[in-house]
Amino acid sequence: MDSKTESKLISLTSQIMSPAKSMRFDLDWVDEKRINSFITKVMSLVSLMDLDLQPKPESEFMSLTTQIISLLHSIDLESQPKPLSNLISLLSQGNFDHNTDFRLFFRQTIALEPEPVFVSLIYQIFSLVISMNSKKEKLISLCPQACVVLGNNGKFDVIVRKQEGQFHRGKAIPWSRDSKWECLPFNWKTYWSNGEDVTHFRCRNCDGDNHKEYNKAPVEIKHSLHRKHSLQLVLLDESSYTRVCYCCDEDLKKMFYYCHACDFGLNFVCAKKEAILYIDQPKWHEHTLALFLRKTSLTCNACALSHSSCPLYMCPPCDFVIHKSCISLPRLIRISRHFHRIAFTTSFDQGDWSCGVCRKKIDNDYGGYACVKGCSYAAHSKCATQSNVWDGQELEGEPEDIEEEVLPPFLKISDGIIHHFSHQQHHMKLDENTGRDYDENKHCEACIRPIYFGNFYSCLQCDFILHEECANLSRKIHHPIHPHLLNLIGGYDGVINYYNDKCSACIGLCKGGFFYECGKEGCKFMLHVQCATTSEPLVHESHIHPLFLTSKPGEKIRCSVCKDSSETFNCIECDFALCFYCAILPHKVRYKHDKHTLTLSYGKETSTKTSWCEDCEAKINLKGRFYTCNEYCCVTLHIKCTLGDLHMRPGSTWITFGNKVDVLPNNNRMSRSICSFCAKHCPHKIVYMCSGLILCSQSCVVRSILHKRGRYRELAFLSRYN
């Protein structure tokens, strides 16, 4: 084999052995597609090898490779342990595209005692490739001395110390788990690179004890921001919440330095920098500012907060105090909550000012942001610079952008005739027949909802339909929960990815109809058109007060209606919250077997009545949400039975765990098809076809796939689709 083929083999092996590109065999949620692709490529190269033509002497890597090939050709599988014979048989097949047994056979084989020669050769190849990679990059081992968890009192509690025994994924594990296979790089967790080709890693199995060949990061340090005690390197339990670093005011990472006596935490990167005792910041203050190390609650002049979780710089003669993190606050920015730029001001004019982001009162004596155009808009410093509001761009000294001309969504051909950008092949005509009969099979291509009321545009030559308001959707918008411009995408014909193509507001599958997508490269933010056109203040029938988007980045508030936790509209007068999913449910709908309009009911806590769904004939919880007729018909329907899946249309396709799922119309609704997984009736307007099975919901689709793979479990994120 030539050196080019050998290089390819080494490169492929490096993909699994490199800490930066690790593929862990010990995970339940392993990336099997990537591992199978790796093995298929390796076996394809190996199958082309002719041992008789190998150059002599061979390199160490090729010597080990040829030994494995010879062993594969000569081994008697019947005389070998079953796990090993299964693994070799699987390797001989050469096709792993749809095989999920490799990880199981591999783990069973490496556990055999005594170790088979085949396994020993594989380990030697892995070790050789690791040594090759180690020469290319500097690796530093991280050995945390304790595992901590954030307690209910806001302080970190030590749950296990290094001296008491090893901890694995935040939990104590016995020493018997320690093995050479568990210490290979596919079981490493990589952390920070400092720009000098240095990679820090933590071995999940031994926490560095079996990696004496690598330099170790200090496990205990002294830092100028905390002179009292030493700081120990600790690991944050993966199931725990976190706090902010005392230095940078950002979230503490999974590994940080900590003083348990003072409850003081410092990020690993911050610990490598010494504190600056004196600084000159003429933009903030005319005098030199001195670092004040004692943790105390002094109100910052820039953000009006008095927390002690960040170092302070101060000028005592002027009574000026500023957090270290506030020194980097921008002077001029634009946020998603206001049309104009806003600039930092050291104080506000007299009057009652409230923050346009969190809706709380602003203290006039401290700094914040105000509209440069003279609008009565203001925001707290920290609220205006949240990542879900501000794009991170400082605009001081930058000319104001000229607004790009936005193309109209359609061209008017004649009176009532348009040419819509999403339907280039035909013209569409406005239908103003408000007295038409309801047809549940006619759906708007943009919002996927039936044509209940009002005017709509229909294609003159095919079945393409748009609500009049959907046809007028702007092709570019700004939305309050995202700082970048969003573009309207219509007529998407691709395959939907179950985990990547989710609406960023309601977490439902996106791309079934029209959707808005962030125009910035690398940003995966997208919204259904219903979520994109639902903004604040939201006046909703389920609550007496107007609702606002006051959530902080990453904050998940429980919806008061469906009890799910996601992005919510919040009441500033009480504890009520409403998620986007509940907010976009239509208040009035039609049902083909009732001449009246059905109204969405949010139930009554005191209801003791019993009612049944007109469609599926199952009981309805009258304390929850359902559709009902208020015209003395007593018709009640489940939301799913009325609407089906809000964001899926028949004919679309989505992919999950590598499985293709087709969305089909439930043409057999009156006989109520049986779901192949949950064995319940499928009364909904659509069903899912996956691997020849008819399934009634997205929940059943995913669960059936996991069940088939032997990894079935209850998944919290599927609760919405139950």
mmCIF file of C-alpha atoms in Angstrom, residues 22-242:
data_model
loop_
_atom_site.group_PDB
_atom_site.id
_atom_site.type_symbol
_atom_site.label_atom_id
_atom_site.label_comp_id
_atom_site.label_asym_id
_atom_site.label_seq_id
_atom_site.Cartn_x
_atom_site.Cartn_y
_atom_site.Cartn_z
ATOM 1 C CA SER A 22 -14.152 13.020 19.984
ATOM 2 C CA MET A 23 -16.827 10.383 19.346
ATOM 3 C CA ARG A 24 -17.616 8.688 22.636
ATOM 4 C CA PHE A 25 -18.614 5.023 22.521
ATOM 5 C CA ASP A 26 -19.834 5.122 26.130
ATOM 6 C CA LEU A 27 -22.702 7.563 25.527
ATOM 7 C CA ASP A 28 -26.289 6.393 25.181
ATOM 8 C CA TRP A 29 -26.836 9.178 22.643
ATOM 9 C CA VAL A 30 -23.725 8.357 20.587
ATOM 10 C CA ASP A 31 -23.365 9.815 17.097
ATOM 11 C CA GLU A 32 -23.766 6.431 15.418
ATOM 12 C CA LYS A 33 -24.046 7.862 11.920
ATOM 13 C CA ARG A 34 -20.617 9.478 12.232
ATOM 14 C CA ILE A 35 -19.008 6.355 13.766
ATOM 15 C CA ASN A 36 -20.548 4.081 11.123
ATOM 16 C CA SER A 37 -19.292 6.379 8.381
ATOM 17 C CA PHE A 38 -15.794 6.269 9.890
ATOM 18 C CA ILE A 39 -15.756 2.446 10.083
ATOM 19 C CA THR A 40 -17.141 2.051 6.565
ATOM 20 C CA LYS A 41 -14.370 4.247 5.124
ATOM 21 C CA VAL A 42 -11.661 2.392 7.065
ATOM 22 C CA MET A 43 -12.917 -1.036 5.986
ATOM 23 C CA SER A 44 -13.187 0.158 2.388
ATOM 24 C CA LEU A 45 -9.498 1.153 2.402
ATOM 25 C CA VAL A 46 -8.432 -2.024 4.197
ATOM 26 C CA SER A 47 -10.275 -4.234 1.694
ATOM 27 C CA LEU A 48 -8.120 -2.782 -1.115
ATOM 28 C CA MET A 49 -4.882 -3.812 0.564
ATOM 29 C CA ASP A 50 -2.746 -6.650 -0.840
ATOM 30 C CA LEU A 51 -0.497 -7.971 1.921
ATOM 31 C CA ASP A 52 1.951 -9.509 -0.552
ATOM 32 C CA LEU A 53 2.659 -6.108 -2.066
ATOM 33 C CA GLN A 54 3.388 -4.323 1.210
ATOM 34 C CA PRO A 55 6.845 -2.683 1.310
ATOM 35 C CA LYS A 56 9.440 -4.058 3.693
ATOM 36 C CA PRO A 57 10.269 -2.899 6.270
ATOM 37 C CA GLU A 58 6.808 -1.590 7.157
ATOM 38 C CA SER A 59 6.081 1.397 9.334
ATOM 39 C CA GLU A 60 4.857 0.598 12.848
ATOM 40 C CA PHE A 61 1.336 1.685 11.906
ATOM 41 C CA MET A 62 1.243 -0.543 8.808
ATOM 42 C CA SER A 63 2.782 -3.445 10.698
ATOM 43 C CA LEU A 64 -0.094 -3.353 13.185
ATOM 44 C CA THR A 65 -2.638 -2.905 10.372
ATOM 45 C CA THR A 66 -1.359 -5.905 8.399
ATOM 46 C CA GLN A 67 -1.428 -8.034 11.550
ATOM 47 C CA ILE A 68 -5.128 -7.164 12.021
ATOM 48 C CA ILE A 69 -5.913 -7.970 8.376
ATOM 49 C CA SER A 70 -4.106 -11.319 8.585
ATOM 50 C CA LEU A 71 -5.973 -12.119 11.775
ATOM 51 C CA LEU A 72 -9.327 -11.261 10.167
ATOM 52 C CA HIS A 73 -8.564 -13.593 7.249
ATOM 53 C CA SER A 74 -7.409 -16.525 9.369
ATOM 54 C CA ILE A 75 -9.453 -16.402 12.563
ATOM 55 C CA ASP A 76 -11.872 -19.213 13.348
ATOM 56 C CA LEU A 77 -15.003 -17.409 14.543
ATOM 57 C CA GLU A 78 -16.608 -20.508 16.020
ATOM 58 C CA SER A 79 -13.747 -20.881 18.481
ATOM 59 C CA GLN A 80 -13.906 -17.250 19.610
ATOM 60 C CA PRO A 81 -16.065 -15.692 22.352
ATOM 61 C CA LYS A 82 -19.456 -14.648 21.017
ATOM 62 C CA PRO A 83 -18.938 -10.850 21.409
ATOM 63 C CA LEU A 84 -15.689 -11.032 19.416
ATOM 64 C CA SER A 85 -17.165 -13.237 16.688
ATOM 65 C CA ASN A 86 -20.157 -10.868 16.408
ATOM 66 C CA LEU A 87 -17.858 -7.852 16.101
ATOM 67 C CA ILE A 88 -15.654 -9.449 13.428
ATOM 68 C CA SER A 89 -18.698 -10.645 11.469
ATOM 69 C CA LEU A 90 -20.058 -7.112 11.529
ATOM 70 C CA LEU A 91 -16.707 -5.697 10.364
ATOM 71 C CA SER A 92 -16.618 -8.222 7.522
ATOM 72 C CA GLN A 93 -19.980 -7.000 6.193
ATOM 73 C CA GLY A 94 -18.464 -3.607 5.393
ATOM 74 C CA ASN A 95 -21.806 -1.730 5.506
ATOM 75 C CA PHE A 96 -22.775 0.115 8.702
ATOM 76 C CA ASP A 97 -25.275 2.615 7.320
ATOM 77 C CA HIS A 98 -28.255 1.167 9.190
ATOM 78 C CA ASN A 99 -26.531 -0.953 11.856
ATOM 79 C CA THR A 100 -26.858 0.056 15.492
ATOM 80 C CA ASP A 101 -25.102 -2.967 17.064
ATOM 81 C CA PHE A 102 -21.463 -1.941 16.613
ATOM 82 C CA ARG A 103 -21.226 0.004 19.881
ATOM 83 C CA LEU A 104 -22.730 -2.910 21.848
ATOM 84 C CA PHE A 105 -20.425 -5.541 20.288
ATOM 85 C CA PHE A 106 -17.403 -3.287 20.738
ATOM 86 C CA ARG A 107 -18.034 -2.701 24.435
ATOM 87 C CA GLN A 108 -18.682 -6.401 25.066
ATOM 88 C CA THR A 109 -15.464 -7.343 23.273
ATOM 89 C CA ILE A 110 -13.131 -4.958 25.119
ATOM 90 C CA ALA A 111 -14.507 -6.299 28.413
ATOM 91 C CA LEU A 112 -13.347 -9.866 27.630
ATOM 92 C CA GLU A 113 -10.665 -11.410 29.836
ATOM 93 C CA PRO A 114 -8.023 -12.329 28.894
ATOM 94 C CA GLU A 115 -7.851 -9.604 26.272
ATOM 95 C CA PRO A 116 -8.104 -11.021 22.724
ATOM 96 C CA VAL A 117 -5.150 -10.408 20.384
ATOM 97 C CA PHE A 118 -7.489 -8.609 17.970
ATOM 98 C CA VAL A 119 -8.478 -6.119 20.678
ATOM 99 C CA SER A 120 -4.869 -5.639 21.769
ATOM 100 C CA LEU A 121 -3.837 -4.757 18.200
ATOM 101 C CA ILE A 122 -6.644 -2.191 17.871
ATOM 102 C CA TYR A 123 -5.593 -0.570 21.136
ATOM 103 C CA GLN A 124 -1.972 -0.385 19.976
ATOM 104 C CA ILE A 125 -3.091 1.391 16.777
ATOM 105 C CA PHE A 126 -5.171 3.853 18.793
ATOM 106 C CA SER A 127 -2.260 4.539 21.151
ATOM 107 C CA LEU A 128 0.117 5.066 18.226
ATOM 108 C CA VAL A 129 -2.213 7.581 16.557
ATOM 109 C CA ILE A 130 -2.665 9.397 19.885
ATOM 110 C CA SER A 131 1.108 9.783 20.214
ATOM 111 C CA MET A 132 1.235 11.150 16.649
ATOM 112 C CA ASN A 133 -1.450 13.738 17.462
ATOM 113 C CA SER A 134 0.239 14.675 20.745
ATOM 114 C CA LYS A 135 3.293 15.857 18.840
ATOM 115 C CA LYS A 136 1.136 18.229 16.788
ATOM 116 C CA GLU A 137 -0.725 19.884 19.653
ATOM 117 C CA LYS A 138 0.044 20.613 23.271
ATOM 118 C CA LEU A 139 -2.357 18.874 25.642
ATOM 119 C CA ILE A 140 -2.821 19.902 29.272
ATOM 120 C CA SER A 141 -4.736 17.659 31.660
ATOM 121 C CA LEU A 142 -7.337 19.106 34.040
ATOM 122 C CA CYS A 143 -7.737 17.346 37.385
ATOM 123 C CA PRO A 144 -10.589 18.864 39.420
ATOM 124 C CA GLN A 145 -10.323 18.390 43.165
ATOM 125 C CA ALA A 146 -14.040 18.372 43.917
ATOM 126 C CA CYS A 147 -17.447 18.256 42.284
ATOM 127 C CA VAL A 148 -19.876 21.021 43.271
ATOM 128 C CA VAL A 149 -23.568 21.700 42.824
ATOM 129 C CA LEU A 150 -25.494 24.966 43.193
ATOM 130 C CA GLY A 151 -27.655 24.746 46.311
ATOM 131 C CA ASN A 152 -31.038 26.313 47.021
ATOM 132 C CA ASN A 153 -29.322 29.078 49.000
ATOM 133 C CA GLY A 154 -27.420 30.233 45.905
ATOM 134 C CA LYS A 155 -24.096 28.849 47.169
ATOM 135 C CA PHE A 156 -22.092 25.929 45.802
ATOM 136 C CA ASP A 157 -22.058 22.746 47.850
ATOM 137 C CA VAL A 158 -19.298 20.160 47.507
ATOM 138 C CA ILE A 159 -20.930 16.798 46.746
ATOM 139 C CA VAL A 160 -17.757 14.708 46.362
ATOM 140 C CA ARG A 161 -14.047 15.412 46.827
ATOM 141 C CA LYS A 162 -11.179 13.875 44.863
ATOM 142 C CA GLN A 163 -9.753 12.312 48.019
ATOM 143 C CA GLU A 164 -13.006 10.448 48.639
ATOM 144 C CA GLY A 165 -12.949 8.670 45.269
ATOM 145 C CA GLN A 166 -13.258 9.285 41.568
ATOM 146 C CA PHE A 167 -16.264 11.091 40.126
ATOM 147 C CA HIS A 168 -17.676 10.394 36.685
ATOM 148 C CA ARG A 169 -20.077 12.865 35.017
ATOM 149 C CA GLY A 170 -20.440 14.583 38.378
ATOM 150 C CA LYS A 171 -21.132 11.376 40.318
ATOM 151 C CA ALA A 172 -18.838 9.217 42.438
ATOM 152 C CA ILE A 173 -17.765 5.991 40.725
ATOM 153 C CA PRO A 174 -15.803 2.993 42.019
ATOM 154 C CA TRP A 175 -12.170 2.454 40.974
ATOM 155 C CA SER A 176 -13.196 -0.739 39.125
ATOM 156 C CA ARG A 177 -14.445 1.457 36.263
ATOM 157 C CA ASP A 178 -10.843 2.509 35.609
ATOM 158 C CA SER A 179 -9.659 0.879 32.369
ATOM 159 C CA LYS A 180 -7.290 1.761 29.544
ATOM 160 C CA TRP A 181 -10.183 1.890 27.053
ATOM 161 C CA GLU A 182 -12.155 4.334 29.174
ATOM 162 C CA CYS A 183 -9.114 6.652 29.205
ATOM 163 C CA LEU A 184 -8.817 6.986 25.426
ATOM 164 C CA PRO A 185 -9.602 10.425 23.899
ATOM 165 C CA PHE A 186 -13.134 9.490 22.885
ATOM 166 C CA ASN A 187 -13.899 9.725 26.596
ATOM 167 C CA TRP A 188 -12.224 13.108 27.061
ATOM 168 C CA LYS A 189 -13.961 16.428 27.508
ATOM 169 C CA THR A 190 -12.049 19.283 25.850
ATOM 170 C CA TYR A 191 -12.203 22.808 27.193
ATOM 171 C CA TRP A 192 -10.262 25.949 26.379
ATOM 172 C CA SER A 193 -7.656 26.753 23.773
ATOM 173 C CA ASN A 194 -5.621 29.903 24.456
ATOM 174 C CA GLY A 195 -4.604 30.616 20.870
ATOM 175 C CA GLU A 196 -1.190 28.932 21.318
ATOM 176 C CA ASP A 197 -2.200 25.519 20.005
ATOM 177 C CA VAL A 198 -2.940 24.358 23.562
ATOM 178 C CA THR A 199 -5.915 22.139 24.342
ATOM 179 C CA HIS A 200 -7.064 21.510 27.907
ATOM 180 C CA PHE A 201 -8.867 18.248 28.525
ATOM 181 C CA ARG A 202 -10.417 16.263 31.327
ATOM 182 C CA CYS A 203 -10.590 12.479 31.156
ATOM 183 C CA ARG A 204 -14.038 11.494 32.346
ATOM 184 C CA ASN A 205 -12.736 8.163 33.603
ATOM 185 C CA CYS A 206 -9.645 8.929 35.674
ATOM 186 C CA ASP A 207 -9.591 12.747 35.914
ATOM 187 C CA GLY A 208 -5.956 12.787 34.779
ATOM 188 C CA ASP A 209 -4.545 10.159 37.143
ATOM 189 C CA ASN A 210 -3.699 7.819 34.236
ATOM 190 C CA HIS A 211 -2.243 10.551 32.016
ATOM 191 C CA LYS A 212 1.124 11.212 33.627
ATOM 192 C CA GLU A 213 2.665 11.910 30.225
ATOM 193 C CA TYR A 214 0.792 15.227 29.930
ATOM 194 C CA ASN A 215 1.354 18.431 31.825
ATOM 195 C CA LYS A 216 -1.352 19.239 34.352
ATOM 196 C CA ALA A 217 -3.066 22.542 34.977
ATOM 197 C CA PRO A 218 -2.572 23.765 38.565
ATOM 198 C CA VAL A 219 -5.160 22.273 40.907
ATOM 199 C CA GLU A 220 -4.732 25.101 43.441
ATOM 200 C CA ILE A 221 -3.853 28.744 42.838
ATOM 201 C CA LYS A 222 -3.600 32.117 44.557
ATOM 202 C CA HIS A 223 -5.207 35.044 42.734
ATOM 203 C CA SER A 224 -5.026 38.802 43.216
ATOM 204 C CA LEU A 225 -8.832 39.083 43.196
ATOM 205 C CA HIS A 226 -9.036 36.807 46.240
ATOM 206 C CA ARG A 227 -5.988 37.168 48.479
ATOM 207 C CA LYS A 228 -7.464 35.519 51.587
ATOM 208 C CA HIS A 229 -7.452 31.873 50.493
ATOM 209 C CA SER A 230 -6.293 29.569 47.746
ATOM 210 C CA LEU A 231 -8.673 28.580 44.972
ATOM 211 C CA GLN A 232 -9.225 24.959 44.001
ATOM 212 C CA LEU A 233 -10.065 23.630 40.545
ATOM 213 C CA VAL A 234 -13.582 22.152 40.749
ATOM 214 C CA LEU A 235 -16.063 20.500 38.418
ATOM 215 C CA LEU A 236 -19.677 21.699 38.205
ATOM 216 C CA ASP A 237 -22.197 18.863 38.317
ATOM 217 C CA GLU A 238 -23.747 18.552 34.837
ATOM 218 C CA SER A 239 -27.297 18.564 36.184
ATOM 219 C CA SER A 240 -26.742 21.749 38.200
ATOM 220 C CA TYR A 241 -27.434 25.384 37.409
ATOM 221 C CA THR A 242 -24.561 27.855 37.614
#
